[in-house]
mmCIF file of C-alpha atoms in Angstrom:
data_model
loop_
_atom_site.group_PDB
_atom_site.id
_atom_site.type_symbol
_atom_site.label_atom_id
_atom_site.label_comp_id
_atom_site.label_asym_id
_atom_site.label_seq_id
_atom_site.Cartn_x
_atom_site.Cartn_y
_atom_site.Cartn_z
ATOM 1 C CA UNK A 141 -5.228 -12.052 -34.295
ATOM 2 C CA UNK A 142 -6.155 -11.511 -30.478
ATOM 3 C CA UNK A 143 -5.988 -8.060 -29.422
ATOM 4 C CA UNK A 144 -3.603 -6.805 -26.650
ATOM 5 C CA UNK A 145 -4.775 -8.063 -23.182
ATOM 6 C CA UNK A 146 -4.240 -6.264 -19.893
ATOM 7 C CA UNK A 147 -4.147 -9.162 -17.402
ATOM 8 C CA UNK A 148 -5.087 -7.647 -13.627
ATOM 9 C CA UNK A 149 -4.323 -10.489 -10.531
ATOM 10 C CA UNK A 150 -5.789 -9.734 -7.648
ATOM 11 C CA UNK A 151 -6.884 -11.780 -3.961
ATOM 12 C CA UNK A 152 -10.508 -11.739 -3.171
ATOM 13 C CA UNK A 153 -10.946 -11.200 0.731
ATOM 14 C CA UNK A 154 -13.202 -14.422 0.964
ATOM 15 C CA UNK A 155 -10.908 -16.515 -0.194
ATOM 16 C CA UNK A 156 -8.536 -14.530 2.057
ATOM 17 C CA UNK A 157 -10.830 -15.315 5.369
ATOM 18 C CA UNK A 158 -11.328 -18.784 4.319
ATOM 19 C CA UNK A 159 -7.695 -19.721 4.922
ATOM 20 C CA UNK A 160 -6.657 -18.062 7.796
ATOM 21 C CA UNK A 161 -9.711 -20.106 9.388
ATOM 22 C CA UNK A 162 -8.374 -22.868 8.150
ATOM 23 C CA UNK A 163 -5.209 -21.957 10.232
ATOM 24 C CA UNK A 164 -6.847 -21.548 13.393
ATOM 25 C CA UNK A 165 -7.366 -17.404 13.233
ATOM 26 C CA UNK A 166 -10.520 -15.882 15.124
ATOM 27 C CA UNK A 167 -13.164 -14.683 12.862
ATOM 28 C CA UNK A 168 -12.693 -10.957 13.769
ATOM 29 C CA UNK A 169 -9.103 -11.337 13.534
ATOM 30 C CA UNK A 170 -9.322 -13.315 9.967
ATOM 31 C CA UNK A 171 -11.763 -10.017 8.880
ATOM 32 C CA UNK A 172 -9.641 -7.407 10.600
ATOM 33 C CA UNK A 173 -6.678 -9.170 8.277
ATOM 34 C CA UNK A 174 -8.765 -10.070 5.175
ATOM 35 C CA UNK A 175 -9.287 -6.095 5.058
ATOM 36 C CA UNK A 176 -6.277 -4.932 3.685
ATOM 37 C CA UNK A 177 -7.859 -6.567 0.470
ATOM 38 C CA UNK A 178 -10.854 -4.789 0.216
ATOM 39 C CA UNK A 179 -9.180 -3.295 -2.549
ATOM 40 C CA UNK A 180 -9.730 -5.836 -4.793
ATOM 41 C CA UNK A 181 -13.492 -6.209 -3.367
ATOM 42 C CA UNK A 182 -13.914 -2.721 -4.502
ATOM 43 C CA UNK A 183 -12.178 -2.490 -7.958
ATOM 44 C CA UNK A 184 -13.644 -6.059 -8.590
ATOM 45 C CA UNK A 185 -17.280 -3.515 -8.927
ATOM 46 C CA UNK A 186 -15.765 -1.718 -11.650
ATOM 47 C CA UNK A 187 -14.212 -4.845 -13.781
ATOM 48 C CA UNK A 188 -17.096 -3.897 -16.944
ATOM 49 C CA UNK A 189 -15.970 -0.172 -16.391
ATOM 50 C CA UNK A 190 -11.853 -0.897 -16.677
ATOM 51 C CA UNK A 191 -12.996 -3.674 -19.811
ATOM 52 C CA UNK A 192 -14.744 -0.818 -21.288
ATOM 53 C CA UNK A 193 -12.235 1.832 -20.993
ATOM 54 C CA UNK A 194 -9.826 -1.026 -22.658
ATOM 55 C CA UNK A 195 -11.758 -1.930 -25.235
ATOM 56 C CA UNK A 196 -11.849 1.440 -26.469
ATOM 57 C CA UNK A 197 -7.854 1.791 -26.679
ATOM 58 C CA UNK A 198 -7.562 -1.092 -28.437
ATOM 59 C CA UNK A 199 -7.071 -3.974 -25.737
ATOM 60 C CA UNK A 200 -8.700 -6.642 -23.948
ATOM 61 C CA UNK A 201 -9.535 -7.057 -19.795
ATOM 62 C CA UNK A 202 -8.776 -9.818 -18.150
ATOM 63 C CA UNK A 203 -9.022 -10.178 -14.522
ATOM 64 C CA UNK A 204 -7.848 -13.226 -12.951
ATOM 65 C CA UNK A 205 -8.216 -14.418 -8.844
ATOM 66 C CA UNK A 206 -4.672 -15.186 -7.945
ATOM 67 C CA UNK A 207 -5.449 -19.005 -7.127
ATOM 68 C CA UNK A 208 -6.261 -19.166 -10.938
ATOM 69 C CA UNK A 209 -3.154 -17.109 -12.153
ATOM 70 C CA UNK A 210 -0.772 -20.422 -12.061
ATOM 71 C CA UNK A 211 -3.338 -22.119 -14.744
ATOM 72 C CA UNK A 212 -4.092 -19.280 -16.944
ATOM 73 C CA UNK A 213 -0.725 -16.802 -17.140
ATOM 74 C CA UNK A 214 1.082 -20.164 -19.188
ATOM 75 C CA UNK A 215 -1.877 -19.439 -21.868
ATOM 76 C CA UNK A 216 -0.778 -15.673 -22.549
ATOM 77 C CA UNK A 217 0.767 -14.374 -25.224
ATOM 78 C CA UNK A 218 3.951 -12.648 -23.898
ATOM 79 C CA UNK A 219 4.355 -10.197 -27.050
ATOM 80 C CA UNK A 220 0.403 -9.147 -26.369
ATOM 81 C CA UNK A 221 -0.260 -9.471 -22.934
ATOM 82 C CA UNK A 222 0.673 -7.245 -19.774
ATOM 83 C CA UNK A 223 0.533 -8.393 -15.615
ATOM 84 C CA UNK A 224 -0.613 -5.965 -13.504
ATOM 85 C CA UNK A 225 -0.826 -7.348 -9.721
ATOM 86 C CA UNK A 226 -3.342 -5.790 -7.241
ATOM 87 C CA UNK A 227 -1.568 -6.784 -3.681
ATOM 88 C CA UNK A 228 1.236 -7.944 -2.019
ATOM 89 C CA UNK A 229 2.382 -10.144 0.563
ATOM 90 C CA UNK A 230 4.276 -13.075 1.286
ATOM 91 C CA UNK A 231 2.646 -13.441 4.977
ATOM 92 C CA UNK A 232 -0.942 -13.252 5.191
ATOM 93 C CA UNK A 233 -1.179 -12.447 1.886
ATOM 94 C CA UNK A 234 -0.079 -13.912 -1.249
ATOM 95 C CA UNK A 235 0.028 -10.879 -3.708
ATOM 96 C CA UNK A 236 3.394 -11.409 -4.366
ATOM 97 C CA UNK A 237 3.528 -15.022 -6.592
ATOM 98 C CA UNK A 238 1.543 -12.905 -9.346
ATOM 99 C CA UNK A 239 4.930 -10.844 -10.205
ATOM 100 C CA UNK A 240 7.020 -14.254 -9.903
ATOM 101 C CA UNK A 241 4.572 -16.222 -11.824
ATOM 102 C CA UNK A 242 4.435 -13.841 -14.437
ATOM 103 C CA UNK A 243 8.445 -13.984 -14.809
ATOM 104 C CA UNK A 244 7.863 -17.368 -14.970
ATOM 105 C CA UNK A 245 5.819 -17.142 -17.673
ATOM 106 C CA UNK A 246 8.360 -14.388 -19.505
ATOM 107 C CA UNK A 247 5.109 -11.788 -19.453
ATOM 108 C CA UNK A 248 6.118 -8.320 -19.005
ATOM 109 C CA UNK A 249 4.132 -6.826 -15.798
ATOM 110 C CA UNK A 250 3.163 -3.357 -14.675
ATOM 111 C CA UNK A 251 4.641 -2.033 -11.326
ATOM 112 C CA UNK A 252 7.803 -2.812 -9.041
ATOM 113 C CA UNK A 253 10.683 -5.390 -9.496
ATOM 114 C CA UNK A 254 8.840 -8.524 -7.830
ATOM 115 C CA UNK A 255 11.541 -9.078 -5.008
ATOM 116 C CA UNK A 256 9.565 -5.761 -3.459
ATOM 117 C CA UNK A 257 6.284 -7.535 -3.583
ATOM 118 C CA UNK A 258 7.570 -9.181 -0.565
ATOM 119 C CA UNK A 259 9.995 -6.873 1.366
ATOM 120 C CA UNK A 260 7.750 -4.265 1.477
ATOM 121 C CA UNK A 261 5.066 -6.293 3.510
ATOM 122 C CA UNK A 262 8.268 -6.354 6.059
ATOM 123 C CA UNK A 263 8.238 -3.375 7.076
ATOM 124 C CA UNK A 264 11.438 -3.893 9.705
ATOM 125 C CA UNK A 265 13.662 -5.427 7.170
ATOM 126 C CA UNK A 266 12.239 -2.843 4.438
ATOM 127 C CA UNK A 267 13.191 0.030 7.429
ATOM 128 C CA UNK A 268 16.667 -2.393 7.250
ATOM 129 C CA UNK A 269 17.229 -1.374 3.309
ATOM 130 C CA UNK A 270 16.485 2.163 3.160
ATOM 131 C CA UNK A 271 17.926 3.409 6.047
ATOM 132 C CA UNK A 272 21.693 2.456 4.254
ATOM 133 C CA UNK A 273 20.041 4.468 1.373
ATOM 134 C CA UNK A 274 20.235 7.723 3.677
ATOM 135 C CA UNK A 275 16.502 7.935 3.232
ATOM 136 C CA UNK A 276 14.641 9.577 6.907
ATOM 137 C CA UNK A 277 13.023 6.402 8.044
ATOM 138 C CA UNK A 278 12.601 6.390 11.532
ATOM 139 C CA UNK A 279 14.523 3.987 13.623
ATOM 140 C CA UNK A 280 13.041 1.018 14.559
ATOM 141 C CA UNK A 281 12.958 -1.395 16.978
ATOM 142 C CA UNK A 282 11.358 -5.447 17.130
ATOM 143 C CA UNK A 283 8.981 -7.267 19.592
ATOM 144 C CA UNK A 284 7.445 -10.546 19.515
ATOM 145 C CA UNK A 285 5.122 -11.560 22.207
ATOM 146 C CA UNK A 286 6.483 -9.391 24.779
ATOM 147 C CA UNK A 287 10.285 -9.893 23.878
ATOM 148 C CA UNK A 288 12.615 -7.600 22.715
ATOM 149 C CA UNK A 289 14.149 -8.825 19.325
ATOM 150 C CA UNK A 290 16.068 -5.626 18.693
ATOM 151 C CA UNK A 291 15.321 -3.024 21.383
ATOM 152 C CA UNK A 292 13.965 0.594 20.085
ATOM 153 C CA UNK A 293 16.001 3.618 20.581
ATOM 154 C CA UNK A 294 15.111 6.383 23.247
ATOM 155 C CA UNK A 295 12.357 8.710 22.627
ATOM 156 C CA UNK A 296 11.575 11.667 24.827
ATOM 157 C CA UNK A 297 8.281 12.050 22.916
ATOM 158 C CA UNK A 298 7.365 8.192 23.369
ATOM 159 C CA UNK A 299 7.094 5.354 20.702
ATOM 160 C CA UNK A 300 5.006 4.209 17.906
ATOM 161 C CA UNK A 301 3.938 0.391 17.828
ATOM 162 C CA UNK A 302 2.682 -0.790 14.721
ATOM 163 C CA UNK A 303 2.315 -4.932 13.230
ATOM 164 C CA UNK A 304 5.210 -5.909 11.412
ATOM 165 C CA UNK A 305 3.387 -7.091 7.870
ATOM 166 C CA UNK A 306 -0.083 -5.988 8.512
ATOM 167 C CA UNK A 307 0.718 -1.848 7.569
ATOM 168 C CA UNK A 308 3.084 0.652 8.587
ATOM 169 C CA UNK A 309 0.614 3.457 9.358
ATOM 170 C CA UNK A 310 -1.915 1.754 11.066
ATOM 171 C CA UNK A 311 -1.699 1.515 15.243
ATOM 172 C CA UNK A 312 -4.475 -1.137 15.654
ATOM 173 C CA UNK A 313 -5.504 0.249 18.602
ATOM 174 C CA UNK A 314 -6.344 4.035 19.985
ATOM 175 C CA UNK A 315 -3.052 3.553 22.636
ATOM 176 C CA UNK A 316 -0.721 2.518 19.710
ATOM 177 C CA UNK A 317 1.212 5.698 20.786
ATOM 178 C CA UNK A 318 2.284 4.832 24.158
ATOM 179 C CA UNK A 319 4.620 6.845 26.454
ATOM 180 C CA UNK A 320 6.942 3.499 27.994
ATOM 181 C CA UNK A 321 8.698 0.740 26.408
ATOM 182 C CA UNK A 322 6.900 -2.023 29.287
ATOM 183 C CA UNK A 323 3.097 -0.618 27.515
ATOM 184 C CA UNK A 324 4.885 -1.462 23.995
ATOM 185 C CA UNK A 325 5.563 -4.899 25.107
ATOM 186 C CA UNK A 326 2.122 -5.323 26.515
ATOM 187 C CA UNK A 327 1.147 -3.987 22.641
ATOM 188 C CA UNK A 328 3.227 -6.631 21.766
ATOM 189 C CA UNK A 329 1.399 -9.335 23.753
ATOM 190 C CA UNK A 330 -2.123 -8.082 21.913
ATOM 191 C CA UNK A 331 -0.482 -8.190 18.742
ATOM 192 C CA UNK A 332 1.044 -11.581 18.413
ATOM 193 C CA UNK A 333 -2.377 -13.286 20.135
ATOM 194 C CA UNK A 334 -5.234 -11.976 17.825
ATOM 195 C CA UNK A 335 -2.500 -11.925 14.361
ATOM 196 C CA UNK A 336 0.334 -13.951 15.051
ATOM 197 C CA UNK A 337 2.825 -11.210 13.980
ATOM 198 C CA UNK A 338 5.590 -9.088 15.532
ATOM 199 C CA UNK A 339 5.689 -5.355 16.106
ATOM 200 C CA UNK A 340 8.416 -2.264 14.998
ATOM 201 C CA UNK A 341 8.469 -0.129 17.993
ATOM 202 C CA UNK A 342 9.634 3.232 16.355
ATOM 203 C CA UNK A 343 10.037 6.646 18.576
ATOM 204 C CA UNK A 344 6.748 9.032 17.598
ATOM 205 C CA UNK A 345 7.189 11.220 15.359
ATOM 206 C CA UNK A 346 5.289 14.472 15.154
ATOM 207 C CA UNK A 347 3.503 16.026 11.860
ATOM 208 C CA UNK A 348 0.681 15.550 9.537
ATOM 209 C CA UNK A 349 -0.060 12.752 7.153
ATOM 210 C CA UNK A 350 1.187 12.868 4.127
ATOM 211 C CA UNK A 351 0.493 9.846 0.979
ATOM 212 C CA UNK A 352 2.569 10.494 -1.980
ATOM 213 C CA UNK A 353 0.881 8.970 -5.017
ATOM 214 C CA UNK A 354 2.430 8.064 -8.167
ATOM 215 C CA UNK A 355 1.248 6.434 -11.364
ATOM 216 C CA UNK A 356 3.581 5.900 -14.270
ATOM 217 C CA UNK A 357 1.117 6.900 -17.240
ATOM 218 C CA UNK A 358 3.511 6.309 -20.338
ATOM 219 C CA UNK A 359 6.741 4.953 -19.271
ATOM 220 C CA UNK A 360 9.208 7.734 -20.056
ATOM 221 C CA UNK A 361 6.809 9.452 -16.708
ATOM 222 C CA UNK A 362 8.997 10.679 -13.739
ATOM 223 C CA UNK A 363 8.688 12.104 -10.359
ATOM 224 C CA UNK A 364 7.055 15.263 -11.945
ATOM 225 C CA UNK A 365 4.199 12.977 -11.429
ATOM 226 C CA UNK A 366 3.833 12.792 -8.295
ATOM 227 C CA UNK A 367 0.885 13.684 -6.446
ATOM 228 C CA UNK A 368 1.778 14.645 -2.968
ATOM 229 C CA UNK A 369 -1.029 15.643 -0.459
ATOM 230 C CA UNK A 370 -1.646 16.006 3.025
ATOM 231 C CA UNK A 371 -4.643 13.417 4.676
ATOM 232 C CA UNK A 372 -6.449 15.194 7.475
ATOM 233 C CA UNK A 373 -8.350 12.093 8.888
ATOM 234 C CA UNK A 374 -9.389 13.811 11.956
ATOM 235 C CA UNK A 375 -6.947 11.444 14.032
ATOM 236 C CA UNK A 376 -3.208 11.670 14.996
ATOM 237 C CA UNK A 377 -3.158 8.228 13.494
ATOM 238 C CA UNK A 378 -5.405 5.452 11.699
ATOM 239 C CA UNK A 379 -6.539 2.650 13.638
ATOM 240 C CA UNK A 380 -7.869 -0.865 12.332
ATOM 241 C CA UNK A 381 -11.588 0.308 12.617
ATOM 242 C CA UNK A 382 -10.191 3.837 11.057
ATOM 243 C CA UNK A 383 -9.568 1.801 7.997
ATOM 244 C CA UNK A 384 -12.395 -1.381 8.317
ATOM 245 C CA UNK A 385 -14.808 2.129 7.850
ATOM 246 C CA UNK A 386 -13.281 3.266 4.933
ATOM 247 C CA UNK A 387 -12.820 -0.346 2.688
ATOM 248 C CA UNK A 388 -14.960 -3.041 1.176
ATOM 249 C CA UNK A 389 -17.820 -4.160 2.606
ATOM 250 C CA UNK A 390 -17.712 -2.276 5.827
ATOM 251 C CA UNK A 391 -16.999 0.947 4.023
ATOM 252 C CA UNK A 392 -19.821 -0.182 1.182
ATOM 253 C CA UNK A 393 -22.238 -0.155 4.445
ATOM 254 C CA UNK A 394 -21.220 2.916 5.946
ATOM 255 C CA UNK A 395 -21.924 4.918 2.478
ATOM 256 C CA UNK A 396 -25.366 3.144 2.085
ATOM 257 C CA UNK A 397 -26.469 4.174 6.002
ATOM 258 C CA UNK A 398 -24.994 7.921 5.334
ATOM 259 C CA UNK A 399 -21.837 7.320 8.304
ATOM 260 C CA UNK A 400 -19.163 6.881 5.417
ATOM 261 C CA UNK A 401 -16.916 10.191 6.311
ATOM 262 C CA UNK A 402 -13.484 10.277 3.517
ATOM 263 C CA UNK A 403 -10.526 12.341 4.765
ATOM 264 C CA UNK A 404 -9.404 15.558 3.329
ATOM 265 C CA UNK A 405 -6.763 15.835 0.461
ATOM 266 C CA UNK A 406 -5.082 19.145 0.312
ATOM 267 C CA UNK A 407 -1.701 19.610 -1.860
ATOM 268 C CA UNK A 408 1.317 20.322 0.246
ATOM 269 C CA UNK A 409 3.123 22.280 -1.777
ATOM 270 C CA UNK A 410 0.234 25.015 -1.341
ATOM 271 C CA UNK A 411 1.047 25.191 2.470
ATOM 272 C CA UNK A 412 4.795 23.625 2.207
ATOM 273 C CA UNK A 413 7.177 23.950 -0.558
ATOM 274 C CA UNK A 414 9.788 23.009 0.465
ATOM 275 C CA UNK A 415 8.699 19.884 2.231
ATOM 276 C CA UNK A 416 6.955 19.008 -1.032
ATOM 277 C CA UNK A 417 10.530 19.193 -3.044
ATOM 278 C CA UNK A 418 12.203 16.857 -0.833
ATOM 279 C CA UNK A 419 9.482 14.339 -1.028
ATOM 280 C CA UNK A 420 9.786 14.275 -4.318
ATOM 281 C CA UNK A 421 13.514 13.669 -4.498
ATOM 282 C CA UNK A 422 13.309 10.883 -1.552
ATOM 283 C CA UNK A 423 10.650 9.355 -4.190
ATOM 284 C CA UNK A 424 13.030 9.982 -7.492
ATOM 285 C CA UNK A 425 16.077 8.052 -5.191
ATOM 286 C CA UNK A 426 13.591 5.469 -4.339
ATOM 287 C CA UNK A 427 12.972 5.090 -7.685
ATOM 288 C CA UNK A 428 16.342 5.065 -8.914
ATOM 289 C CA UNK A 429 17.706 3.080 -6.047
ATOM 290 C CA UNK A 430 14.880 0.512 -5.018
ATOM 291 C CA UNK A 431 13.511 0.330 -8.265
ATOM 292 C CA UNK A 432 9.901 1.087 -7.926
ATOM 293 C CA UNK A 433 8.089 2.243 -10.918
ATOM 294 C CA UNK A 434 5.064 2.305 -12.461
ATOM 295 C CA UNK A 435 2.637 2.661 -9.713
ATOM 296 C CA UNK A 436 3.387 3.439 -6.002
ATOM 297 C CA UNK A 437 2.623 5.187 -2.998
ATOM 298 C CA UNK A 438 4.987 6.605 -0.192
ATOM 299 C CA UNK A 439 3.373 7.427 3.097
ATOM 300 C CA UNK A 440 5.066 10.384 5.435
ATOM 301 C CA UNK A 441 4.852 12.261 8.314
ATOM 302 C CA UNK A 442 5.707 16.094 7.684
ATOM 303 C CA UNK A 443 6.732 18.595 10.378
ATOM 304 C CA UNK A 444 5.861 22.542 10.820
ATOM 305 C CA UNK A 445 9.545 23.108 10.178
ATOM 306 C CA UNK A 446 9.910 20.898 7.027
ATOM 307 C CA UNK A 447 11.245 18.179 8.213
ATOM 308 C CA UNK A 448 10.350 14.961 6.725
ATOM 309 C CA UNK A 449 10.131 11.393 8.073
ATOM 310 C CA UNK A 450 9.553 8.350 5.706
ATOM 311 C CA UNK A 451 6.695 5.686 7.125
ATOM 312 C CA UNK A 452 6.513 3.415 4.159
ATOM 313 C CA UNK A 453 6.362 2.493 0.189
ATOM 314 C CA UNK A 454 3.974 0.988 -0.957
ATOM 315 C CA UNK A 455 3.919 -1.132 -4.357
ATOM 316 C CA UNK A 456 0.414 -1.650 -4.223
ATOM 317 C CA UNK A 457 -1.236 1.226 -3.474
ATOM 318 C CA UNK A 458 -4.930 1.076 -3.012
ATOM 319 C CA UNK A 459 -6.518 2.131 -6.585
ATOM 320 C CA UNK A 460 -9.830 2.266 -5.768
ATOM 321 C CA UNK A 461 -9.192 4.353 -2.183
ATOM 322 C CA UNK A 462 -10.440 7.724 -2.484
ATOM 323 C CA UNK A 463 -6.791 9.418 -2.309
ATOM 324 C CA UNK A 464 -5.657 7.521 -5.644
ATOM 325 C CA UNK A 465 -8.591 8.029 -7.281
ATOM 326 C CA UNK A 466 -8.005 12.138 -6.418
ATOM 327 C CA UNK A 467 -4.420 11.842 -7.858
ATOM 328 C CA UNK A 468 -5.521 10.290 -11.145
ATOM 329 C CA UNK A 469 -8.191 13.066 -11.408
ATOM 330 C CA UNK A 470 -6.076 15.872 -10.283
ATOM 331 C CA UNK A 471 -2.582 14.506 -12.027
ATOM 332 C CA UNK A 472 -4.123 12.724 -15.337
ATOM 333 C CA UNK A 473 -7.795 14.182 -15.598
ATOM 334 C CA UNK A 474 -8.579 10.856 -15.679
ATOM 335 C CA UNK A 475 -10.818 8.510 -14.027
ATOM 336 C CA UNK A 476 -8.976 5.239 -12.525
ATOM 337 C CA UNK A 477 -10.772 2.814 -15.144
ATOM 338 C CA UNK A 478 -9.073 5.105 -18.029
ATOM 339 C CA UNK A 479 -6.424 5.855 -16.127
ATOM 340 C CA UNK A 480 -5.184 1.786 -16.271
ATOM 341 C CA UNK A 481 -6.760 1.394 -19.632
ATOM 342 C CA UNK A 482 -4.293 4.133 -20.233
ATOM 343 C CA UNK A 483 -1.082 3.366 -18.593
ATOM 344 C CA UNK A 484 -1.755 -0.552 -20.238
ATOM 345 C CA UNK A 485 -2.344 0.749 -23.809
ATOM 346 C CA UNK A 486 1.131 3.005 -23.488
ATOM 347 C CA UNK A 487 2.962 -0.290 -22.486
ATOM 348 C CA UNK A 488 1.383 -2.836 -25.190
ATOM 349 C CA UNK A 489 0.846 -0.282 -27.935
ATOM 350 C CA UNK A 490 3.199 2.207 -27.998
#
């Protein structure tokens, strides 16, 4: 009889860049996009070192490209075989049919309900759901192209313009942060020209980053779990080359010339308590009310007093990035490859 079988989708960034040319994108633009699955260009280097760490609990490593997963999930043995889905999307990305094919298939998957796959690339209409939730998301408002679709609220501290379904952190640009509503339309403008996309316009909010990781090790795991630590970056806020210098091939050639520079992890509940404590219960009613499990991140920003502002969730947090790695060290004394061998063999096994 075939032995268990962890089956890991993911999206290559080639064949990422090779259809947004087909659609007419520039060829910065189509890499600036293609980043956000770097990823999968990373973990795709340690494929022998996640088969290995399989192998020795008993199951078999499978990874399959995503344009590939329609032909070869229908083969799988639902009793003996687990989904686990790299990326999202429903936009530029396609992340989200892995989820939905697997259904399809009736093969049991690791991470979030697959109807998250795609709101969580939305990051208005994911702002739309929590806020009912009484979660502290900031308020948002919508541009496309220089037009107001829902017009921001006041800020006497200015406003925060980010691409709709590109990332909620990242500003593209140094003047993301801009002090008028007539510069966030210009933003707007940029935006929709090199990606196509629309931009939340949400008041700035003041703080440090925070990236709340959480991986689901055996399934009875909770929000104990989580690993909750403050990013000091060196920047109020990441920009697109902020993160093309950290990922994939850029960040692959930044190591190898000596440049590569990863931001500082330090646990907030060393420096604030009681900021730490109400992450975690905004993450345990996230997981109880939105349904994400198994593996996630939360991004926040974190005030001097305490206070605590939700940016994003994430249900496909970047394993190979150097802050999940930490967590699975520092939370599981594990390394990532053992650390999914793990969490697979506790689903199919146990």
């Amino acid at each position: 009889m075939a032995r268990p079988r962890l089956v890991l989708i993911y999206e290559p960034e080639a064949a990422c860049r090779t259809r947004l040319a087909t659609q007419g994108f520039a060829g910065r633009q189509a890499l600036e996009i293609s980043s956000y699955l770097a990823q999968c260009t990373d973990l795709a280097l340690e494929f022998d070192e996640i088969a290995h760490a399989c192998a020795a609990r008993g199951l078999d490593f499978m990874p399959v490209e995503l344009d590939e997963a329609s032909a070869t999930l229908p083969r799988c043995d639902p009793g003996r075989s687990i989904v686990w889905t790299l990326s999202d999307g429903v936009a530029y990305f396609r992340g989200s049919a892995g989820p939905a094919l697997a259904r399809l298939n009736g093969l049991p998957t690791i991470g979030a309900d697959d109807s998250l796959f795609a709101l969580c690339q939305d990051k208005f209409r994911s702002g739309a759901v929590l806020q009912p939730l009484d979660l502290p998301v900031p308020p948002s408002g919508l541009a496309r192209d220089g037009i107001w679709l829902v017009e921001p609220p006041a800020s006497a501290a200015g406003w925060f313009v980010k691409p709709n379904r590109l990332g909620a952190k990242i500003g593209i640009w140094p003047d993301s942060r801009c002090q008028n509503l007539d510069h966030a339309l210009e933003l707007s403008r940029r935006v929709f020209s090199a990606y196509r996309d629309d931009v939340v316009v949400q008041p700035y909010v003041e703080g440090r980053n925070v990236r709340a990781s959480f991986l689901g090790l055996t399934a009875e795991t909770g929000v104990e779990a989580l690993g909750v630590a403050f990013v000091h970056s060196g920047g109020d806020f990441q920009t697109m080359e902020d993160s093309l210098a950290l990922y994939g091939d850029t960040g692959a050639s930044a190591k190898a010339q000596g440049s590569y520079a990863e931001p500082e992890l330090t646990s907030v509940a060393d420096s604030q308590p009681f900021a730490d404590e109400r992450i975690r219960r905004i993450a345990d009613r996230l997981m109880q009310a939105l349904g994400l499990r198994d593996v996630f991140s939360l991004d926040f920003r974190v005030e001097e007093d305490d206070t605590v502002h939700l940016i994003e969730f994430e249900i496909c947090p970047g394993l190979p990035c150097f802050d999940f790695r930490a967590y699975c060290r520092s939370q599981w004394r594990l390394s990532l490859a053992d650390a999914m061998a793990e969490t697979a063999a506790n689903r199919l096994l146990r």
